[in-house]
Short mmCIF file of C-alpha atoms and ligand atoms in Angstrom, two decimals:
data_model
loop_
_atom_site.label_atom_id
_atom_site.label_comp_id
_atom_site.label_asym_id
_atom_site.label_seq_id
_atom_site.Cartn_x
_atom_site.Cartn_y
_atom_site.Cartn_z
CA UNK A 219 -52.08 17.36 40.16
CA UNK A 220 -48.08 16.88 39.88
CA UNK A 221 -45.92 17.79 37.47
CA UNK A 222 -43.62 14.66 37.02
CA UNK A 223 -41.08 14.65 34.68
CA UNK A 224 -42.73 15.01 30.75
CA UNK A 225 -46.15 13.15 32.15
CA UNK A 226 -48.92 15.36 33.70
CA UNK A 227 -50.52 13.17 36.89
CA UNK A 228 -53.73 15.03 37.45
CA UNK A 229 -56.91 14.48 39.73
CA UNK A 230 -60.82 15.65 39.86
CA UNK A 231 -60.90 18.76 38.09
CA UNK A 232 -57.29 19.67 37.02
CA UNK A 233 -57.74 16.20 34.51
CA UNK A 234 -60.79 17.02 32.93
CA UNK A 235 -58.93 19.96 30.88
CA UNK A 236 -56.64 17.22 29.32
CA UNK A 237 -59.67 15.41 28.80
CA UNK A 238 -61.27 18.30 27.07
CA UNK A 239 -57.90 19.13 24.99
CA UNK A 240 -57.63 15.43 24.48
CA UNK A 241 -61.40 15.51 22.69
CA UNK A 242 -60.60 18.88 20.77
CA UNK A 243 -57.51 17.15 19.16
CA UNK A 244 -59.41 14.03 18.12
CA UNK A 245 -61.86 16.90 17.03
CA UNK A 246 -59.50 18.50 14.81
CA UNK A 247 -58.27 15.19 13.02
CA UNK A 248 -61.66 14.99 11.55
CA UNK A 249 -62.41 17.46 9.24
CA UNK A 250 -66.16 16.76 9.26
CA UNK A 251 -66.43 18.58 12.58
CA UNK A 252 -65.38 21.86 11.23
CA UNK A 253 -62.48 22.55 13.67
CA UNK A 254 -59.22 23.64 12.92
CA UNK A 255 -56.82 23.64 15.60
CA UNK A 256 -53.09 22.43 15.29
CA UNK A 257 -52.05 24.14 18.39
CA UNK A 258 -54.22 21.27 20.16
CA UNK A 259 -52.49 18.64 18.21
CA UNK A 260 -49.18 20.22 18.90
CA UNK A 261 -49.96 20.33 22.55
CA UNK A 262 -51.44 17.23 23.02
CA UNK A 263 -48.28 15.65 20.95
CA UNK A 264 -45.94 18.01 23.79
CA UNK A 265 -47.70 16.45 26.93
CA UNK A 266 -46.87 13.08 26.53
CA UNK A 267 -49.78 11.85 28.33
CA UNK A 268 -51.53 8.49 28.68
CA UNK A 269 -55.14 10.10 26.88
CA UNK A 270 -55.98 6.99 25.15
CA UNK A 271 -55.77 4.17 28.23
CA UNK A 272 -57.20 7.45 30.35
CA UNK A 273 -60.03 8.56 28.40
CA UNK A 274 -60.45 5.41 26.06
CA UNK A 275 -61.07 5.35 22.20
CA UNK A 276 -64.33 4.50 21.31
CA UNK A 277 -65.40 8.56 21.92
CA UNK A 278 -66.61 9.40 18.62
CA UNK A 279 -70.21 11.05 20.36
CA UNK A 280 -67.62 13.25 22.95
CA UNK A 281 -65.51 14.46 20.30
CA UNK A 282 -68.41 15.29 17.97
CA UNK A 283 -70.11 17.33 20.92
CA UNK A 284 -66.49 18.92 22.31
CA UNK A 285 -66.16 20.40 18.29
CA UNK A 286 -69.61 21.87 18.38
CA UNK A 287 -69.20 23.45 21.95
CA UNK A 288 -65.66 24.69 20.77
CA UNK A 289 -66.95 26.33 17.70
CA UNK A 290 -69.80 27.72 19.51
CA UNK A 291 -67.77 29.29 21.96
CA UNK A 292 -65.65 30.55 19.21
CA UNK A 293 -68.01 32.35 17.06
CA UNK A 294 -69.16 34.10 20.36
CA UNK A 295 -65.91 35.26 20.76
CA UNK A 296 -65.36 36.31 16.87
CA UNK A 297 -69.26 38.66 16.79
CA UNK A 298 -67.57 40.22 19.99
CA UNK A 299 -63.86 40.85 18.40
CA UNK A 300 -65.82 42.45 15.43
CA UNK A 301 -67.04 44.89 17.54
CA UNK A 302 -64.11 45.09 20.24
CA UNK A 303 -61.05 44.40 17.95
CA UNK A 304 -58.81 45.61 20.98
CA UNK A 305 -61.43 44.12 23.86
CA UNK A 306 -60.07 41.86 26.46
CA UNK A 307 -61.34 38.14 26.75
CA UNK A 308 -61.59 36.54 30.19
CA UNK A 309 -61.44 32.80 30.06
CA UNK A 310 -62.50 31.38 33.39
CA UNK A 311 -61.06 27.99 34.12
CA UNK A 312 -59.34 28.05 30.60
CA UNK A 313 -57.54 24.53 31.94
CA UNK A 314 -55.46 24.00 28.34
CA UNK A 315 -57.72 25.32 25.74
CA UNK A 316 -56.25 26.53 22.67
CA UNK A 317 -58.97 28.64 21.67
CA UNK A 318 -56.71 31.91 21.40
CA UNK A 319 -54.77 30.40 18.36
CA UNK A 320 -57.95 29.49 16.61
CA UNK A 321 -59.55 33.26 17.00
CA UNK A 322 -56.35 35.56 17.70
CA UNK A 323 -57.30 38.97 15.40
CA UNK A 324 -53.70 40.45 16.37
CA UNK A 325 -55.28 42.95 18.79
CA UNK A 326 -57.09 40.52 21.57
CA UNK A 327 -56.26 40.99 24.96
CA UNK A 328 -56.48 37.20 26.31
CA UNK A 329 -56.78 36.58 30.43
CA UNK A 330 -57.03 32.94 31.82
CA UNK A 331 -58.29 32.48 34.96
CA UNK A 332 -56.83 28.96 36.78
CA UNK A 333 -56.13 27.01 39.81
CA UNK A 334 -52.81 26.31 40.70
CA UNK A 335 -51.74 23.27 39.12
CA UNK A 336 -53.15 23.51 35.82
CA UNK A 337 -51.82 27.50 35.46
CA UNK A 338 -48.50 26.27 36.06
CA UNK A 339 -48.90 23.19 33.53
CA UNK A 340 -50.12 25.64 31.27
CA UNK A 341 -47.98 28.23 31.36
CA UNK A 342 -45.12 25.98 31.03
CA UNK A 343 -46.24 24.48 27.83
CA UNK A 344 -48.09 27.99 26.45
CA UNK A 345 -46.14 30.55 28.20
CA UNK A 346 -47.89 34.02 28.21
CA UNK A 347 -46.99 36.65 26.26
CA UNK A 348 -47.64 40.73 26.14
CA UNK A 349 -51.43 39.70 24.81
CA UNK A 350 -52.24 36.62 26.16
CA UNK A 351 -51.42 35.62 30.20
CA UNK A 352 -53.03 32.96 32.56
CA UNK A 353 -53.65 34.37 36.19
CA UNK A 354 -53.66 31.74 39.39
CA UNK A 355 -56.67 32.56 40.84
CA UNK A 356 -59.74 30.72 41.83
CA UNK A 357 -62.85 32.04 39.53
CA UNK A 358 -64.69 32.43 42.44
CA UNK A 359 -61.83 35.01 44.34
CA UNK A 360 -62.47 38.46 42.65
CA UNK A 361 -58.79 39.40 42.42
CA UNK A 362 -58.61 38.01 38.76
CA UNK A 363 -61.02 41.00 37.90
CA UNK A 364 -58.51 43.40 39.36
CA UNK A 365 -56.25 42.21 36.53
CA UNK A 366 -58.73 43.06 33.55
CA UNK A 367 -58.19 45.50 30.82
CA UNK A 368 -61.92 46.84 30.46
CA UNK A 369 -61.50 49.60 28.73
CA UNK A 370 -61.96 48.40 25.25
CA UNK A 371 -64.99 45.90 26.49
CA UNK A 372 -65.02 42.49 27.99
CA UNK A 373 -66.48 39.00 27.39
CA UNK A 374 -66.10 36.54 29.47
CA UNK A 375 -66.35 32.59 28.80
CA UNK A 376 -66.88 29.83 31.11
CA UNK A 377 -66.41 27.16 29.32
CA UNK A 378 -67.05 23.47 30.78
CA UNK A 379 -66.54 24.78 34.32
CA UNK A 380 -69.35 26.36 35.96
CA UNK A 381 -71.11 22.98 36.22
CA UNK A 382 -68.54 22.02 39.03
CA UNK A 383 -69.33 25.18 41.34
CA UNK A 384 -72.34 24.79 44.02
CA UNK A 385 -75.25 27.29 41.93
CA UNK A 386 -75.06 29.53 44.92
CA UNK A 387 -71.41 30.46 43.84
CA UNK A 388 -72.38 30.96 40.07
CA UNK A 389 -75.01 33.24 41.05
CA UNK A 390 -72.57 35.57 43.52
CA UNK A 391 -70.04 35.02 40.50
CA UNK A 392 -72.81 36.91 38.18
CA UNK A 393 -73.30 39.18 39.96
CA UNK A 394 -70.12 39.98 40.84
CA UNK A 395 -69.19 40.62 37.07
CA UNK A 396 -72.19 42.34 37.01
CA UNK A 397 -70.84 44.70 39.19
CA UNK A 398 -67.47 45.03 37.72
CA UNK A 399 -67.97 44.94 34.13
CA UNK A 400 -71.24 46.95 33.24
CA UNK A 401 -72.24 46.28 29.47
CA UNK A 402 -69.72 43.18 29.15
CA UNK A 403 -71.04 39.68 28.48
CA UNK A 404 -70.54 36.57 30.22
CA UNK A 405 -70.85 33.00 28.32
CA UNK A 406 -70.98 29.64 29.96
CA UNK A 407 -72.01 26.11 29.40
CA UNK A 408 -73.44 23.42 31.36
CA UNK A 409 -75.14 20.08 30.33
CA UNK A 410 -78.60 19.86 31.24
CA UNK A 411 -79.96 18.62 34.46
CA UNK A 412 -80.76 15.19 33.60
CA UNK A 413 -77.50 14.48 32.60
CA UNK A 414 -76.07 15.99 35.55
CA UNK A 415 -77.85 14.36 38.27
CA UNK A 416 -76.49 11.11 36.74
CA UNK A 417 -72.74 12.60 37.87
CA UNK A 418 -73.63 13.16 40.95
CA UNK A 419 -74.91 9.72 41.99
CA UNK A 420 -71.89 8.43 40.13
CA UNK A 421 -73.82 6.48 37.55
CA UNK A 422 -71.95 8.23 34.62
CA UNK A 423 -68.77 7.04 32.99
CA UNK A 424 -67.26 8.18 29.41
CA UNK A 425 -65.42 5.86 27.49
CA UNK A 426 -62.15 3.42 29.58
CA UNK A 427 -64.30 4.01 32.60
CA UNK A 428 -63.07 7.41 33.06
CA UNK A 429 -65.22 9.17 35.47
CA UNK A 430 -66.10 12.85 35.81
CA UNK A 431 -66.41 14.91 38.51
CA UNK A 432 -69.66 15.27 40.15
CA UNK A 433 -71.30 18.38 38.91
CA UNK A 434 -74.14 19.67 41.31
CA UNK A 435 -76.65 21.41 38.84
CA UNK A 436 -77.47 21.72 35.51
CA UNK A 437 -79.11 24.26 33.30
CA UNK A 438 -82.99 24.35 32.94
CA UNK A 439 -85.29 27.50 31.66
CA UNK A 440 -86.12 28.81 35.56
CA UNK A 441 -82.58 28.38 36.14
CA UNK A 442 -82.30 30.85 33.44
CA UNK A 443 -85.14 33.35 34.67
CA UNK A 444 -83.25 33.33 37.68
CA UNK A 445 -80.79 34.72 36.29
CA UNK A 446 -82.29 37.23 34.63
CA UNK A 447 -83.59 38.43 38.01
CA UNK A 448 -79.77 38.65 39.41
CA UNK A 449 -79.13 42.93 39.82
CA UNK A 450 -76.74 43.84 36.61
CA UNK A 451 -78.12 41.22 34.37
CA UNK A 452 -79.69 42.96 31.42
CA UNK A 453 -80.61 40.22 29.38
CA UNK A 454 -80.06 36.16 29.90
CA UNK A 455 -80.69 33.52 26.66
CA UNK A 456 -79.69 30.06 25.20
CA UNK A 457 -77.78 30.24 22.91
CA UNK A 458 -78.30 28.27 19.27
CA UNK A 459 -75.34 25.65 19.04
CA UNK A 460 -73.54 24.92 15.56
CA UNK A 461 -74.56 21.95 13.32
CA UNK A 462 -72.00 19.51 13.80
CA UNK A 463 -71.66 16.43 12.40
CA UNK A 464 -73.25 12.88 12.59
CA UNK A 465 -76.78 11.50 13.11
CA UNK A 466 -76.94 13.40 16.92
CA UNK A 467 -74.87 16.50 16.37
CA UNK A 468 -75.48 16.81 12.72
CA UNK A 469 -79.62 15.86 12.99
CA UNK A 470 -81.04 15.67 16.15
CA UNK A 471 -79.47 18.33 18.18
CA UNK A 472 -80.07 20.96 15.70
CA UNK A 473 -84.19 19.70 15.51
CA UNK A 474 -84.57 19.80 18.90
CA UNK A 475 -82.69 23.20 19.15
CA UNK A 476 -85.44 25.02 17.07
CA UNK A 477 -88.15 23.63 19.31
CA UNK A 478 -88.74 26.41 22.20
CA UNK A 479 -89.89 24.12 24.66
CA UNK A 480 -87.31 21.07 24.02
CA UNK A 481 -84.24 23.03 23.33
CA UNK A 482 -83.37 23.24 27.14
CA UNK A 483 -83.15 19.27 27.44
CA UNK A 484 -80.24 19.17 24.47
CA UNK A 485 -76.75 17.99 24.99
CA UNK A 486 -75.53 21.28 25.74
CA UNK A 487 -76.71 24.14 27.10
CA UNK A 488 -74.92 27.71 26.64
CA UNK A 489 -76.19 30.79 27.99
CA UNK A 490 -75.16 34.24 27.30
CA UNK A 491 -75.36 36.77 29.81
CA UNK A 492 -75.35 40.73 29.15
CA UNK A 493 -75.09 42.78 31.49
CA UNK A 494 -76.19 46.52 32.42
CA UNK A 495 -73.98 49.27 31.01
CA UNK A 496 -72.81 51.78 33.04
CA UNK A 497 -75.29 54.56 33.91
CA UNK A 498 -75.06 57.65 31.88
CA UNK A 499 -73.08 60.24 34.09
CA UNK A 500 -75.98 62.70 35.93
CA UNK A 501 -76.01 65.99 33.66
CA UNK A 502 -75.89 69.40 34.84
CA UNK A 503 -79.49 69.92 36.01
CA UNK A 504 -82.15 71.66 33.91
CA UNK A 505 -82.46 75.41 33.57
CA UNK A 506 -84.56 77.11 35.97
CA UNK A 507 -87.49 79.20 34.00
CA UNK A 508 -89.00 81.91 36.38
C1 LIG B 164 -63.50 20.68 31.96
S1 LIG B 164 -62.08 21.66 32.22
C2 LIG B 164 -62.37 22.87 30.95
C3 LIG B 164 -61.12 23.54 30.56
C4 LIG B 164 -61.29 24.51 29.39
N1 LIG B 164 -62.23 25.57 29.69
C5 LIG B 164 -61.72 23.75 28.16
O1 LIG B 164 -62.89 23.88 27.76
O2 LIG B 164 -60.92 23.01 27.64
C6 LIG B 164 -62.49 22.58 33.72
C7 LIG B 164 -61.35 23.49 34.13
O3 LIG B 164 -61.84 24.38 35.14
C8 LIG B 164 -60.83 24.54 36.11
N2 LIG B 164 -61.47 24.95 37.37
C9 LIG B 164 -62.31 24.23 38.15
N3 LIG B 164 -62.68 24.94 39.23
C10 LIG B 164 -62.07 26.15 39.11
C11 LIG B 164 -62.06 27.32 39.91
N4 LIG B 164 -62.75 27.40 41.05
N5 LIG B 164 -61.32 28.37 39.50
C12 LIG B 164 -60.60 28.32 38.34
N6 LIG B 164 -60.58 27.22 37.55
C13 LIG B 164 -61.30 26.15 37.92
C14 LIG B 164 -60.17 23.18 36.19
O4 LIG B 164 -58.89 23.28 36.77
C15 LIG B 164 -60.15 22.77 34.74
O5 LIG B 164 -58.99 23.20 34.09
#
C-alpha cells in the first residue's frame, strides 16, 4: 500500500479493509440493516477513494451480510462492556473499522492490532487517543500482547482476518492468548469452507471484478472441536448471527441458523472462544490432625 497524496493505493490485504469500510458505509445509508455508523460515512467521505469503480455497485447481498457481521460483532462487544465497563478490547487486524464509535461506553480501553501500511493510514485519519490506540504489529508477533491492559478483562475480536492466516498460525495464535489472557475471550469470523475453497482457486469475484485474497481455510464443526482441544480453551461455539435484512439475511440465514446440523454451512461463521481463568492461587496446606 502507498499513501499518495489524499488517495489510498492499496494491494492484497491492506485493500480489503477499505472494502470492508466501503460495505459498512453503504450499510449505514440503509436503515433497514440496523446500523448506525456516521464515523464510517465520515471516513469514507475523508479518504477520497475510488470504492465505487473498485468494488462496483451492484453489492446489495455484501452490504446486507457486512451489517449483520458488524452488529454481531458489536453486541459481543456490548454483553462484555456490561460486565467489564473498564475492560480492554483487542481488535486484531482492525484495518479501518469504526466499531469503537458505534460501542464507546466512556470507559473502554480500545487496542488495534495492524500491519504497517494500514496502521499508518489509520492513524492518520483516526488518530489514537488516551483510550483508543492502533499498535504496528503483525497479529501473529506476540509483542502486541505486551501492550494490553488486562487487568479489568479482555476480549479480543478478529474480525474478517483470520481467514487469510495458514490454520496452523490461528491455532498457535489461540493458544498463545490462551496463555496470556486466562478467562478472556477471543471472537473471530470466517466464511465457511465451501466458499473459501472457491478463493483459493480464484474462481470468486465480488461485484467490478474485484477479487479477494485467497483465504486458505474456512470454518467447519471439527474445525471447531479442534479447537476446543487447543490447552487454555475452556469452551469453543458458533455463535447465532443477527437477523438482517432481505430475503437471505432477513429469511434464510436466520432458518438455517436454528438448524444444528446446517448452521455451519451459513454465510458466516463466528466463533467465540473462552478461555481458562487463571488457577486459584495454592492455599496454605491443610491442618495436620495427630
Ligand atoms: C478484511 S480486512 C478487515 C478489517 C476490519 N477488521 C474490518 O472488519 O473492517 C483484513 C485486515 O486484516 C489486516 N491483516 C491481515 N493480516 C494481518 C496480520 N498478519 N496482522 C495484522 N493485521 C493483518 C489487513 O491489513 C486488513 O486491514
Amino acid at each position: 500500500m502507498e499513501l499518495s497524496g489524499q488517495e489510498p493505493v492499496m494491494d492484497g490485504l491492506g485493500e480489503t479493509a477499505l472494502w470492508a469500510l466501503y460495505h459498512r458505509s453503504l450499510a449505514a445509508r440503509d436503515p433497514a440493516c440496523g446500523l448506525a455508523d456516521p464515523k464510517a460515512l465520515e471516513l469514507v467521505q475523508a479518504l477520497d477513494h475510488p470504492f465505487r469503480r473498485r468494488f462496483g455497485t451492484d453489492n446489495r447481498g455484501w452490504v446486507r451480510g457486512m451489517a449483520v457481521r458488524a452488529r454481531c460483532y458489536d453486541r459481543q462487544v456490548r454483553v462484555f462492556l456490561a460486565r467489564h465497563p473498564r475492560g480492554t478490547v483487542v481488535c486484531l487486524g482492525e484495518g479501518l473499522e469504526t466499531q469503537f464509535w458505534r460501542v464507546d461506553n466512556g470507559t473502554v480501553q480500545w487496542l488495534g492490532v495492524e500491519l504497517a501500511e494500514p496502521a499508518a493510514l489509520r492513524r492518520r485519519f483516526l488518530p489514537d487517543t488516551d483510550r483508543r490506540r492502533t499498535v504496528t504489529c503483525s497479529l501473529v508477533d506476540e509483542r502486541w500482547m505486551r501492550e494490553v491492559d488486562a487487568s479489568d478483562g479482555v476480549l479480543i475480536l478478529a474480525q474478517g482476518v483470520l481467514m487469510y492466516l495458514p490454520w496452523d498460525r490461528v491455532r498457535a495464535l489461540v493458544e498463545a492468548c490462551a496463555a496470556r489472557f486466562p478467562g478472556a475471550g477471543l471472537v473471530f469470523d470466517t466464511p465457511p469452507a465451501w466458499f473459501t475453497a472457491d478463493t483459493v482457486q480464484s474462481r470468486f469475484r465480488y461485484p467490478a471484478r474485484y477479487r479477494p485474497p485467497p483465504m486458505p481455510w474456512g470454518m467447519t464443526p471439527a474445525r471447531l472441536r479442534e479447537l476446543r482441544t487447543c490447552p487454555g480453551v475452556a469452551a469453543a461455539s458458533q455463535v447465532p448471527v443477527p437477523r438482517g435484512t432481505g430475503l437471505w439475511w432477513g429469511r434464510l440465514v436466520p432458518a438455517v441458523d436454528r438448524v444444528p446440523v446446517l448452521r455451519s454451512y451459513g454465510p458466516l461463521f463466528v466463533t467465540r472462544l473462552l478461555f481458562q481463568p487463571e488457577p486459584a492461587p495454592a492455599g496454605p496446606p491443610p491442618p495436620k490432625h495427630s
